[in-house]
Coordinates of C-alpha atoms and ligand atoms in Angstrom, one line a residue:
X122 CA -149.2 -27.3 98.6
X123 CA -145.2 -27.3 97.9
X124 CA -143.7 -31.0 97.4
X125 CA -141.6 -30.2 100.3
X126 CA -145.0 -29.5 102.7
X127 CA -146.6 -32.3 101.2
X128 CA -143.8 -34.5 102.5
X129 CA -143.6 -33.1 105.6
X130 CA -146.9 -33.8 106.3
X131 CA -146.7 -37.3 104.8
X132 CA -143.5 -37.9 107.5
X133 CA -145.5 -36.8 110.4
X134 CA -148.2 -39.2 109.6
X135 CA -145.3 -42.1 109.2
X136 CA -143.4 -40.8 112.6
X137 CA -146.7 -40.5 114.7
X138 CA -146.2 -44.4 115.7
X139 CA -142.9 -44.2 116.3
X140 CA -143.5 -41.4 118.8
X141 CA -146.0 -42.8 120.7
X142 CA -144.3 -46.4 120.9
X143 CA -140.5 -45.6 120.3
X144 CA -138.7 -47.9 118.2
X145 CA -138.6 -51.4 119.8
X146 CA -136.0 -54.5 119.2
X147 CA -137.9 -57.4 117.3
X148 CA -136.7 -60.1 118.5
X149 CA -138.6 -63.9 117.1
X150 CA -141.3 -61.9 115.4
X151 CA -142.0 -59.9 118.8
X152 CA -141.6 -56.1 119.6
X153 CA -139.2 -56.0 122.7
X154 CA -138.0 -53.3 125.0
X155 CA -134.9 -53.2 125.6
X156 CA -132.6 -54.4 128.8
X157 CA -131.1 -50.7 128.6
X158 CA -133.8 -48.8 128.9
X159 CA -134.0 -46.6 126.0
X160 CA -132.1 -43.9 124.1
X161 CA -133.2 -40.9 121.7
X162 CA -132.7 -40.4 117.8
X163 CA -132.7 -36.7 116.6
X164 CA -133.0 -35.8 113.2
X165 CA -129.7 -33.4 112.0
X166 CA -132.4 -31.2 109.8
X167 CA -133.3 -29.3 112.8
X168 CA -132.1 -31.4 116.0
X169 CA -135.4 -32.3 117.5
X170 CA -136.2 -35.8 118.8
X171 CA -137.3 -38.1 116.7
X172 CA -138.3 -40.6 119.2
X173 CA -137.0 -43.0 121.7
X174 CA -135.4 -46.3 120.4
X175 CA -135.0 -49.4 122.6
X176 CA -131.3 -49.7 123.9
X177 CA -130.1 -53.5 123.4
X178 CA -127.8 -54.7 125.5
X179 CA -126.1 -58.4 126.0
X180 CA -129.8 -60.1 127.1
X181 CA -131.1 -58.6 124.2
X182 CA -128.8 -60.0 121.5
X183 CA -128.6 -63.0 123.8
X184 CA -132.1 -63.5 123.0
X185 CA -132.1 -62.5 119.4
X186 CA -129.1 -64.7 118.8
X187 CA -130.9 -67.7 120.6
X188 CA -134.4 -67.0 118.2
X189 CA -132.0 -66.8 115.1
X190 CA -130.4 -70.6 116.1
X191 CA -133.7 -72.4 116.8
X192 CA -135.3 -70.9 113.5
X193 CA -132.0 -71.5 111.5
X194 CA -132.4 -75.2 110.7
X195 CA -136.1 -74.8 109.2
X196 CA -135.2 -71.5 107.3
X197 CA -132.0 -73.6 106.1
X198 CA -134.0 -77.0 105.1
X199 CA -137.2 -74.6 103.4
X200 CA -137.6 -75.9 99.9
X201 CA -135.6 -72.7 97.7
X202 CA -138.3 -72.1 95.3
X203 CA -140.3 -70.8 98.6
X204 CA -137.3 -69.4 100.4
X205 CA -137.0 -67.6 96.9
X206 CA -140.7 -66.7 97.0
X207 CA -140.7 -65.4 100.1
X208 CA -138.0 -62.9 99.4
X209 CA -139.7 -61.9 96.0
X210 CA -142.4 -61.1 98.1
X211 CA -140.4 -58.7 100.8
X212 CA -138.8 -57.0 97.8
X213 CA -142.5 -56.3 96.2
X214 CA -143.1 -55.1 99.6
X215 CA -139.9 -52.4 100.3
X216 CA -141.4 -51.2 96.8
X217 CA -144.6 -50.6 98.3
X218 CA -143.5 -48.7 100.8
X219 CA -140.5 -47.2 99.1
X220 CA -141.4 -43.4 100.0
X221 CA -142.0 -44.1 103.7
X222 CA -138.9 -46.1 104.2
X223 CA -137.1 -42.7 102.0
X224 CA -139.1 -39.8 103.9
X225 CA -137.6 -41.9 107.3
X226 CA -134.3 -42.3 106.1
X227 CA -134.1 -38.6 105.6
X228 CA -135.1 -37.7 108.5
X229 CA -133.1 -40.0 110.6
X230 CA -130.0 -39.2 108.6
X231 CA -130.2 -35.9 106.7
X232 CA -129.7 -37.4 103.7
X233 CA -131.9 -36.0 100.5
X234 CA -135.3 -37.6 98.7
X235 CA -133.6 -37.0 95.5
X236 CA -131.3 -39.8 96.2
X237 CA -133.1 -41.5 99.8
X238 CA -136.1 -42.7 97.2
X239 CA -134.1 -44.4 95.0
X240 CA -131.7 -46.2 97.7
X241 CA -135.1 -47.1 98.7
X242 CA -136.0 -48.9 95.7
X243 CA -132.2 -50.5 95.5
X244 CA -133.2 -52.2 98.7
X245 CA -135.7 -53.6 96.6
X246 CA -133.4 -54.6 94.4
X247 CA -131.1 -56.2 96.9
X248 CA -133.8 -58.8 97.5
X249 CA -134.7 -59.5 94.0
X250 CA -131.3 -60.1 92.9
X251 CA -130.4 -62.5 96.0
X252 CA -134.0 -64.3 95.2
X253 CA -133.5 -65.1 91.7
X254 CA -130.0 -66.9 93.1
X255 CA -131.8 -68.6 95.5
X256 CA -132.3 -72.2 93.7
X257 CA -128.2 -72.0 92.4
X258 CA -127.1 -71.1 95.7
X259 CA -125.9 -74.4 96.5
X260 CA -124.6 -75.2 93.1
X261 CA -121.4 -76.2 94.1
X262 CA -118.6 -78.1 91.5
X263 CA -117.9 -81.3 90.0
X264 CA -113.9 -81.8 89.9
X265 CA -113.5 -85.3 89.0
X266 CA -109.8 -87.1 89.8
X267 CA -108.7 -90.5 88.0
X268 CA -110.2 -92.8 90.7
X269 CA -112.6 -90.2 92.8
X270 CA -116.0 -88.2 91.4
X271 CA -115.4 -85.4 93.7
X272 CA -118.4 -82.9 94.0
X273 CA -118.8 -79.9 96.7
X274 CA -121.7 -78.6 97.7
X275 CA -122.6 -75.5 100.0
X276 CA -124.1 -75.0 103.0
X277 CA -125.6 -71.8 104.7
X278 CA -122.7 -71.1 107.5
X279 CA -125.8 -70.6 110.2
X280 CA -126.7 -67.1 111.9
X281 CA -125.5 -64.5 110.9
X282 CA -124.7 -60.9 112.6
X283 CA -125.3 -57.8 110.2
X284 CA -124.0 -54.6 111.9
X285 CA -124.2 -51.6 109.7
X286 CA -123.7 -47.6 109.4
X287 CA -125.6 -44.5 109.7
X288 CA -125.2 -43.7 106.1
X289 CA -127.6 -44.7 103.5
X290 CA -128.6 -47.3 105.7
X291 CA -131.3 -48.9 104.4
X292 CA -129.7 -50.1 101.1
X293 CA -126.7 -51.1 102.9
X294 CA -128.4 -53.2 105.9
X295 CA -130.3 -55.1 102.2
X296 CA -127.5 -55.5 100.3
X297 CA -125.8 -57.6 103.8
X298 CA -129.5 -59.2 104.7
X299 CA -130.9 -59.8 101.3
X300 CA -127.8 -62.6 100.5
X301 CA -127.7 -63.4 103.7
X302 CA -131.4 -65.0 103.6
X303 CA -131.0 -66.1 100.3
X304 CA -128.1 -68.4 101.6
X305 CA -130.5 -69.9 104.6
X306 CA -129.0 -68.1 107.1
X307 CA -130.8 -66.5 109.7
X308 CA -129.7 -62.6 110.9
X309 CA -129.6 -60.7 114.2
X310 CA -129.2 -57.2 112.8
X311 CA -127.5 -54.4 114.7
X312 CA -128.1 -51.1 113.0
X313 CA -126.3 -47.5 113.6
X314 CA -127.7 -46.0 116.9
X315 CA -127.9 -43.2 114.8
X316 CA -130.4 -44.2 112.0
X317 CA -132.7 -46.5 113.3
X318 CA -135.7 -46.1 111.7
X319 CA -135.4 -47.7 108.5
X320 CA -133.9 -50.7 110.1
X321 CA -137.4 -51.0 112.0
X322 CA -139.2 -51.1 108.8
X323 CA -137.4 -53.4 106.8
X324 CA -138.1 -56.4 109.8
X325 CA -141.7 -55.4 109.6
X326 CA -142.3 -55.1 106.2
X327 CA -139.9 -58.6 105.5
X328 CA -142.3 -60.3 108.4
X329 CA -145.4 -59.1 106.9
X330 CA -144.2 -60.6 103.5
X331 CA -144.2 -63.6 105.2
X332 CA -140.5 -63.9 106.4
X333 CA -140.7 -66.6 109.3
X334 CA -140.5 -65.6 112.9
X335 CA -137.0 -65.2 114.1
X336 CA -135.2 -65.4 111.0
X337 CA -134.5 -61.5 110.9
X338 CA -134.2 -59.8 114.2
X339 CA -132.8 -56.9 115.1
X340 CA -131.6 -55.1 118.6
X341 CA -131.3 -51.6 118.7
X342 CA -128.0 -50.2 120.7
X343 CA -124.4 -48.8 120.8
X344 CA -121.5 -50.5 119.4
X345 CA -120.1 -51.2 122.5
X346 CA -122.5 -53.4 123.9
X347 CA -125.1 -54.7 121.9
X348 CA -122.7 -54.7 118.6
X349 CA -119.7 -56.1 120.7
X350 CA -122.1 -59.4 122.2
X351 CA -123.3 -59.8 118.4
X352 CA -119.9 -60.2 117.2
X353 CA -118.6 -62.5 120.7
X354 CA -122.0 -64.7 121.1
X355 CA -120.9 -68.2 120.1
X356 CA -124.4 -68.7 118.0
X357 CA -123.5 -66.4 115.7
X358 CA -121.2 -67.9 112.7
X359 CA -120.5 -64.9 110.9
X360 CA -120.5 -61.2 110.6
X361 CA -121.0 -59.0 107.8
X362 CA -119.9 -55.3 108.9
X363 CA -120.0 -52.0 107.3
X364 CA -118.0 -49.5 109.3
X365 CA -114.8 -47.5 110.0
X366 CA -111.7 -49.1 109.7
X367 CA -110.7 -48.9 113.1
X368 CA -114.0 -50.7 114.3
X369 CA -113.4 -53.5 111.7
X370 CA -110.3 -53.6 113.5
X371 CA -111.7 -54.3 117.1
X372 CA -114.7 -56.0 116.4
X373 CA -112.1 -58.8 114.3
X374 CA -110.0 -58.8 117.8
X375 CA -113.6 -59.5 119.6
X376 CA -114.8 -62.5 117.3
X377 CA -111.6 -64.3 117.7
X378 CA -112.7 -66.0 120.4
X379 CA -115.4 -67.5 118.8
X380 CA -113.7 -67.6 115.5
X381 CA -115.8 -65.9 113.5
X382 CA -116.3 -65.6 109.6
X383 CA -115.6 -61.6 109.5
X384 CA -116.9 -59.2 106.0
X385 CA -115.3 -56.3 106.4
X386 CA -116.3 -53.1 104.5
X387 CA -114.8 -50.5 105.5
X388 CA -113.1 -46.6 105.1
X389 CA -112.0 -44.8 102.1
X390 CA -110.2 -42.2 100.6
X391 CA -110.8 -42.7 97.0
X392 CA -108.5 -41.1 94.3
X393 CA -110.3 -39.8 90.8
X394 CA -107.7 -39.3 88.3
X395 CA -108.0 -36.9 86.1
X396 CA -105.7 -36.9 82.5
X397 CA -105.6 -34.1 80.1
X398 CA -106.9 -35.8 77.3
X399 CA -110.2 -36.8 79.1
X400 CA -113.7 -35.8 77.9
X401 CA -113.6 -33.0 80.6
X402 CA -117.6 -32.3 80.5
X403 CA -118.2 -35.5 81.8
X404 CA -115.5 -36.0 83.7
X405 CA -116.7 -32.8 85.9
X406 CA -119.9 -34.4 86.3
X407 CA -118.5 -37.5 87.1
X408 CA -116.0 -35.7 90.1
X409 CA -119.2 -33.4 91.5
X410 CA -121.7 -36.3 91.6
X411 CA -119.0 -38.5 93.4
X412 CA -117.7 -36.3 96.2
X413 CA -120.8 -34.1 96.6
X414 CA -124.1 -37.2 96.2
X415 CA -125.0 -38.3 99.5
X416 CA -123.9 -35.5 101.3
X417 CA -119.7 -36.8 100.7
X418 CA -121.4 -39.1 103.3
X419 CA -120.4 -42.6 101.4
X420 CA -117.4 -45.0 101.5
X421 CA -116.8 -45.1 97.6
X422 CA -116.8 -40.9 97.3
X423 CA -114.1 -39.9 95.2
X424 CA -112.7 -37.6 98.3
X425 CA -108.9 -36.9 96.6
X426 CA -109.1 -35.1 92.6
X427 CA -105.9 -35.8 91.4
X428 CA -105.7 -33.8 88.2
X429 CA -103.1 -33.3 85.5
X430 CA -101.2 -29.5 86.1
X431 CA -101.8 -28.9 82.2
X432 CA -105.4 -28.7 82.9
X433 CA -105.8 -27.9 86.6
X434 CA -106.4 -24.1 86.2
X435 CA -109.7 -24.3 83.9
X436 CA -111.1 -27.6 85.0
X437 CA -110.2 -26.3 89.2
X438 CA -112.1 -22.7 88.2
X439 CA -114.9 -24.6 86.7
X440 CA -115.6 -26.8 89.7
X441 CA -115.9 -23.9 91.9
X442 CA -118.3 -22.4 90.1
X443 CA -120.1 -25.7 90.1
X444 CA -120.3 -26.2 93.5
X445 CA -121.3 -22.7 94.7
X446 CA -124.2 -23.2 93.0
X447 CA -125.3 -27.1 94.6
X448 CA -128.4 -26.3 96.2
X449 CA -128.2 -26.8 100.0
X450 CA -131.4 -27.3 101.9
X451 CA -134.2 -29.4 103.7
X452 CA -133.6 -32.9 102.5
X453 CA -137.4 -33.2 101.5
X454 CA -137.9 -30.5 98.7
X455 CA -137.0 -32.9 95.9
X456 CA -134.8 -29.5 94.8
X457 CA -132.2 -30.1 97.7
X458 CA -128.6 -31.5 96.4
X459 CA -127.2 -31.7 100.2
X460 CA -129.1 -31.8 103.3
X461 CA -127.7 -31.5 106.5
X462 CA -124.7 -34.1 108.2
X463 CA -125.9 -37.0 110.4
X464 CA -125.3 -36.0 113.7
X465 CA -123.5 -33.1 116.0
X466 CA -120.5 -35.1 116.4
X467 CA -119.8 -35.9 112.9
X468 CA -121.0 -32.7 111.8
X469 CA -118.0 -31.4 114.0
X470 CA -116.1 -33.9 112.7
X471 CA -116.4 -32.5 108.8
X472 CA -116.0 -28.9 109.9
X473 CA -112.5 -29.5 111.6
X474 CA -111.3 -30.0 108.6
X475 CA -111.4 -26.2 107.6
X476 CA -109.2 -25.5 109.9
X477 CA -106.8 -28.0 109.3
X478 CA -107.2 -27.1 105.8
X479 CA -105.5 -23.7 106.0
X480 CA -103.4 -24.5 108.8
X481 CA -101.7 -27.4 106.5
X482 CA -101.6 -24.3 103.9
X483 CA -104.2 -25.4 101.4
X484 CA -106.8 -22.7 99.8
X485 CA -110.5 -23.1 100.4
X486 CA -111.9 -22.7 97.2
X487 CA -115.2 -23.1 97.8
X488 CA -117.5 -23.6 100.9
X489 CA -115.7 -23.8 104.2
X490 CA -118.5 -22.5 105.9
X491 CA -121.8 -23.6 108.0
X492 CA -125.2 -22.9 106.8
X493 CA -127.5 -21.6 109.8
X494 CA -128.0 -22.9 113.0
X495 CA -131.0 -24.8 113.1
X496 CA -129.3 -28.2 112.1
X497 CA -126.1 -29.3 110.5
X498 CA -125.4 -28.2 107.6
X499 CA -122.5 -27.4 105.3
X500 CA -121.4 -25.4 102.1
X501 CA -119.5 -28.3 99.7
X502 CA -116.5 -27.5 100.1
X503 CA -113.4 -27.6 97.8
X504 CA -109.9 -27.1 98.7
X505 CA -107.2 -26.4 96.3
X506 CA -103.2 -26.0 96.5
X507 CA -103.5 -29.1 98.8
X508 CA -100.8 -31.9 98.3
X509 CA -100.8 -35.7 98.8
X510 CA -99.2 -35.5 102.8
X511 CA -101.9 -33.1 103.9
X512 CA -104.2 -34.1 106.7
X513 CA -107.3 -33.4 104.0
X514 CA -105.6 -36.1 101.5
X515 CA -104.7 -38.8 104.2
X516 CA -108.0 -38.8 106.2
X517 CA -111.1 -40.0 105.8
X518 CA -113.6 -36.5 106.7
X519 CA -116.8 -38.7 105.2
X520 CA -118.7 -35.4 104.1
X521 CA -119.2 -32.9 101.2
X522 CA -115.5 -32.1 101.3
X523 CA -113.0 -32.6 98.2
X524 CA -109.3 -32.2 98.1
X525 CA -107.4 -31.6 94.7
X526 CA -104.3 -32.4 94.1
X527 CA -102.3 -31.4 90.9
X528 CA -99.4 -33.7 88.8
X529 CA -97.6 -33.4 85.7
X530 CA -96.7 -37.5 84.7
X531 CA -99.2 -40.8 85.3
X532 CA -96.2 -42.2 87.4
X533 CA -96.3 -39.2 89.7
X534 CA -100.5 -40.0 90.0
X535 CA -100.1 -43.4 90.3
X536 CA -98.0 -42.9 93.0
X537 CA -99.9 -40.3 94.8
X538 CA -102.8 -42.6 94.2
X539 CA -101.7 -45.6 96.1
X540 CA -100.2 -43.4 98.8
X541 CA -103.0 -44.2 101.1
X542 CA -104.0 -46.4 103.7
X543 CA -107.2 -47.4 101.6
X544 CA -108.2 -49.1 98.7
X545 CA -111.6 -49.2 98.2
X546 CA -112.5 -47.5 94.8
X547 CA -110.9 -45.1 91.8
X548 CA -111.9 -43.8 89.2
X549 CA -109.5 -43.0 85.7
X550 CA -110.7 -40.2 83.4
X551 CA -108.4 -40.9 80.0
X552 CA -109.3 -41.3 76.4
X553 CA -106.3 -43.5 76.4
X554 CA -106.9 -46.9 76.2
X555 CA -103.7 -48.4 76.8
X556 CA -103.0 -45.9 79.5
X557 CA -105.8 -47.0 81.4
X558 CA -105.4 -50.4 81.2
X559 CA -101.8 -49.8 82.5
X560 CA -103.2 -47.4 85.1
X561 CA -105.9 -49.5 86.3
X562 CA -103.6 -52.6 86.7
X563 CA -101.5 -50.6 89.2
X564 CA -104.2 -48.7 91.5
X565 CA -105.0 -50.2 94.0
X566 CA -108.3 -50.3 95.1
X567 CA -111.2 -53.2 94.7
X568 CA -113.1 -51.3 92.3
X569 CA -112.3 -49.5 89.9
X570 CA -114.7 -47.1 87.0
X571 CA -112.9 -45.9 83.6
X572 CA -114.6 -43.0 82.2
X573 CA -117.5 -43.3 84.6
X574 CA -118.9 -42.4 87.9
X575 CA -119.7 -45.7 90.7
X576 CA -122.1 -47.5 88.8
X577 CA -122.9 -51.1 91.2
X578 CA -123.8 -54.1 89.2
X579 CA -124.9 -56.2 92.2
X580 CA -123.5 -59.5 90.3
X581 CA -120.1 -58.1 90.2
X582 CA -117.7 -57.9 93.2
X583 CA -118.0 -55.1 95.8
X584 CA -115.1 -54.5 98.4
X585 CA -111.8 -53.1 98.9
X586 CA -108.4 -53.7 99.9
X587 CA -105.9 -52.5 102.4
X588 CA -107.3 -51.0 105.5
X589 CA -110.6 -50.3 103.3
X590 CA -111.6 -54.5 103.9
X591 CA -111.6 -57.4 103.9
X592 CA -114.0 -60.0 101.2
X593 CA -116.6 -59.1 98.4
X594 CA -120.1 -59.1 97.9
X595 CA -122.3 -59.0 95.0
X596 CA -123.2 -61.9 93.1
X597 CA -121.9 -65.6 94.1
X598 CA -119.0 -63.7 96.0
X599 CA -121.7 -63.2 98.8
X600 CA -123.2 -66.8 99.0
X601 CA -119.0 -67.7 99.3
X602 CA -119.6 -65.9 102.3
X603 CA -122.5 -66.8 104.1
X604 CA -122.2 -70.5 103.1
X605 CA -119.7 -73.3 103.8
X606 CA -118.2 -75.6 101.2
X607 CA -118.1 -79.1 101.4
X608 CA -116.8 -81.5 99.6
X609 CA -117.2 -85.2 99.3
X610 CA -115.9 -87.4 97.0
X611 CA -117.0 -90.5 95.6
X612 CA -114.6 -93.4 95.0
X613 CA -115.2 -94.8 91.2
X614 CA -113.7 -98.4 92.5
X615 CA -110.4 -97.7 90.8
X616 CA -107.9 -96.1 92.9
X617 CA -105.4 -98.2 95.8
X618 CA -106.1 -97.8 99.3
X619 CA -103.4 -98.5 100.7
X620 CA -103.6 -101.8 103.5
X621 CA -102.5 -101.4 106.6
X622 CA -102.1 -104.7 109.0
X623 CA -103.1 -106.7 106.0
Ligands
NAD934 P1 -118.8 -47.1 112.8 O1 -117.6 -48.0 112.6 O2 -118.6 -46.1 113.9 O3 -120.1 -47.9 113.2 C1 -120.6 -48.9 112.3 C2 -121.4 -49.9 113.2 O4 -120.6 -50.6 114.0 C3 -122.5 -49.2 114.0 O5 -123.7 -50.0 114.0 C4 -121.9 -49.2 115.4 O6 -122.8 -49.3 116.5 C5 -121.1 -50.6 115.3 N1 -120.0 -50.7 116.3 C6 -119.2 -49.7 116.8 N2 -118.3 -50.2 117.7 C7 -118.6 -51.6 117.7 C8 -118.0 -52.6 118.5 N3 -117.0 -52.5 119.3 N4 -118.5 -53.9 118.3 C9 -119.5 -54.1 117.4 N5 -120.1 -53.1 116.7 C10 -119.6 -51.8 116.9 O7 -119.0 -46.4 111.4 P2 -120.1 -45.3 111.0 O8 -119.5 -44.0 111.5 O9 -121.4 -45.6 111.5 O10 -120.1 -45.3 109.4 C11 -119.2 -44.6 108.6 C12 -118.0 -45.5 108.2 O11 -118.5 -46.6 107.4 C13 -117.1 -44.8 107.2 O12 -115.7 -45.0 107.6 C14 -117.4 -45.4 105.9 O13 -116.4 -45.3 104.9 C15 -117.7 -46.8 106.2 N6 -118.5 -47.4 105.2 C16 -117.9 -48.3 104.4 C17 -118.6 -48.9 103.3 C18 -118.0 -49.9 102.4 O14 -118.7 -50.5 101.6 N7 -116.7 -50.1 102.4 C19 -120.0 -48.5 103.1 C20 -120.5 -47.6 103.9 C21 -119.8 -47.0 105.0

């Protein structure tokens, strides 16, 4: 049997469940229908049902928010070398069950097993770095003053919302959840309606790990009702999002009520510059693998190639012939580079952009076309003769779709490069050191490679500026967010308090 039959088979067995119970909320370690009634998931590889997911609505998060309070305070006061234990154990877990959770998110999302099974294991990953932090996390300072021994400490903030996106979502709902437990908070988790499934197996397989009941919940349902209570419910402390700009944008307007801690992660349009004295083999690779991984369906894709005009002929011709040859297909034959796009709506979305392409007079160099009808898929697509004002350099399309732009000087780049709205990531291919330092000062974006693709070390910081965010995770940037800092200050007997009626 093929490797793609095999896991075919393997996903029916893992789906047969789901079909027969749907996907319910779990809410205080209880499956829970939801107060909407239900809605369906399709999978984009050949839009059939996948099953029917419970629809959350206010009740439900009402409820979720209300089981993530009352288990807050023991979760909080549990001794750290268990809490730590305890999500050591969940990580060991997601490991176990690392090609389930990747043939689901595949199915629910299109994306391929060649790079589904090892977000899986990053979820893993996720938890064990946030566990090992566990017994630090509320290290705080000692700042001592002439007459005061001032310390701070920290303090988890309380529950917690975690809403996240439909693409790659497992690893992005551990990356928010894994710190966010670590901390002591407790989370009500709102996934995309459109990828589901993985979301339902990270609550099980963290209860079954021995999580506590009520300290991860999640509710199932559209953003405007389920995801808008999370973020207006007075329980709920913080939020950690991962979204489009312009819902980070009204879901800040909805927690100001409530004042709420927002984390913002959000669009991009992310500039790779390429100089003429770059090691041009690698930086290829580098430019494929960052707009064309993950289907182009990720926030730190390097979407706008800005490359030097000295160069842009051969490295332009050799990019084509590069990505007429990715391998589209089924996103379970390990051999598949790009599998279909999420859903009908975004798929839609992606292919607009052809149109808009030659209508703004840019060349389609590669791609531009659909592949079948059977589900939504896309030739990677490459347009060329394209300048920095175009529609395909100023919007976010969130697919397999690149844009190049050529310059002669690194002022004009620079420039071109931090003509944007965003500012999440770039990436400088020059053997110049000086240049790049230079360079790299100036762009503006949160993160930043030199000579290399996105590589994440979780202890260093994650996030973006501009409209692409707002705060950082990774390391102790995420406990700065999910905790509060106090400080108190002990008086050495020295200093004057000053007498008032005396
Ligand atoms: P989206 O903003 O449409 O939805 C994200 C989540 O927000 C979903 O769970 C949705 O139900 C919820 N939501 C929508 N409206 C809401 C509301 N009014 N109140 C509360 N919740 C609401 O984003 P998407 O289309 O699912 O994901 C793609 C986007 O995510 C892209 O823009 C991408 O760049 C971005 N993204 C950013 C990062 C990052 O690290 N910066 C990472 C991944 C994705």
């Amino acid at each position: 049997m093929s490797v793609l039959n095999a896991n075919i088979e393997k996903l029916a067995g893992y789906l047969a469940r789901f079909k027969e119970t749907g996907i319910l909320n779990r809410i205080n370690g209880e499956d829970c229908a939801g107060a909407g009634g239900v809605f369906q998931s399709t999978t984009p590889v050949d839009k059939s049902v996948i099953c029917d997911v419970a629809r959350g609505t206010e009740a439900d998060v009402d409820a979720a928010a209300k089981a993530a309070a009352d288990a807050f305070p023991a979760w909080r006061d549990m001794p750290a070398a268990q809490r730590k234990k305890i999500l050591l154990n969940v990580a060991d877990a997601i490991e176990a069950r690392a090609e389930e959770i990747a043939l689901c998110e595949c199915w629910d999302t299109g994306q391929t097993m060649r790079f589904m099974s090892k977000a899986a294991l990053r979820g893993a990953e996720n938890f064990r770095f946030f566990a090992n932090q566990v017994t630090d996390a509320r290290n705080g300072q000692n700042l001592p003053s002439p007459t005061l021994m001032n310390v701070t400490t920290r303090k988890p903030i309380g529950p917690v919302g975690v809403i996240t996106p439909w693409n790659t979502p497992f690893m992005l709902s551990t990356w928010k959840i894994a710190p966010a437990l670590a901390a002591g908070c407790t989370v009500v988790h709102k996934p995309a309606e459109d990828s589901p499934l993985s979301a339902r197996l990270l609550v099980e397989i963290a209860e079954e790990a021995g999580l506590p009941k009520g300290v991860l919940n999640t509710v199932n349902g559209y953003g405007h009702d389920a995801g808008k209570r999370l973020t207006e419910h007075p329980a709920i402390k913080a939020i950690a999002f991962v979204g489009e700009s312009r819902t980070g944008s009204i879901i800040t307007k909805q927690g100001a009520d409530t004042l709420k801690r927002m984390h913002l992660e959000l669009g991009g349009k992310n500039p790779v510059v390429v100089f003429d004295d770059a090691d041009l083999d690698r930086a290829l690779d580098a430019v494929i693998f960052m707009i064309y991984s993950i289907n182009g369906e990720r926030c730190t894709s390097s979407s706008r190639l800005f490359i030097q005009d000295t160069i842009r002929e051969e490295f332009e011709a050799k990019l084509v012939e590069r990505v007429n040859n990715i391998k589209v297909g089924h996103p379970l034959d390990p051999a598949t580079e790009i599998g279909p796009i999420v859903t009908q709506e975004h798929f839609n979305k992606v292919t607009s952009y052809f149109d808009i392409a030659k209508e703004d007079g840019a060349t389609i160099a590669a791609g531009g076309v659909t592949v079948g009808d059977e589900g939504y898929f896309v030739r990677p697509t490459l347009f060329t003769g394209a300048n920095n004002d175009m529609r395909i350099a100023r919007e976010e399309i969130f697919g397999p779709v690149l844009t190049s732009i050529p310059f002669s000087t690194e002022e004009e780049a620079l420039e071109m490069a931090n003509d944007t709205q965003y500012g999440l990531a770039g990436y400088v291919w020059t053997n110049d050191l000086t240049r790049a330092l230079r360079f790299t000062d100036q762009l503006e974006a949160g993160m930043i490679w030199v000579n290399a693709e996105n590589v994440r070390h979780l202890p260093a910081p994650f996030g973006g500026v501009k409209s692409s965010g707002i705060g950082r995770d990774g390391g102790d940037w995420s406990f700065e967010f999910y905790m509060e800092q106090k400080h108190i200050g002990f008086a050495t007997g020295q200093h004057k308090i000053m007498r008032l009626g005396a």
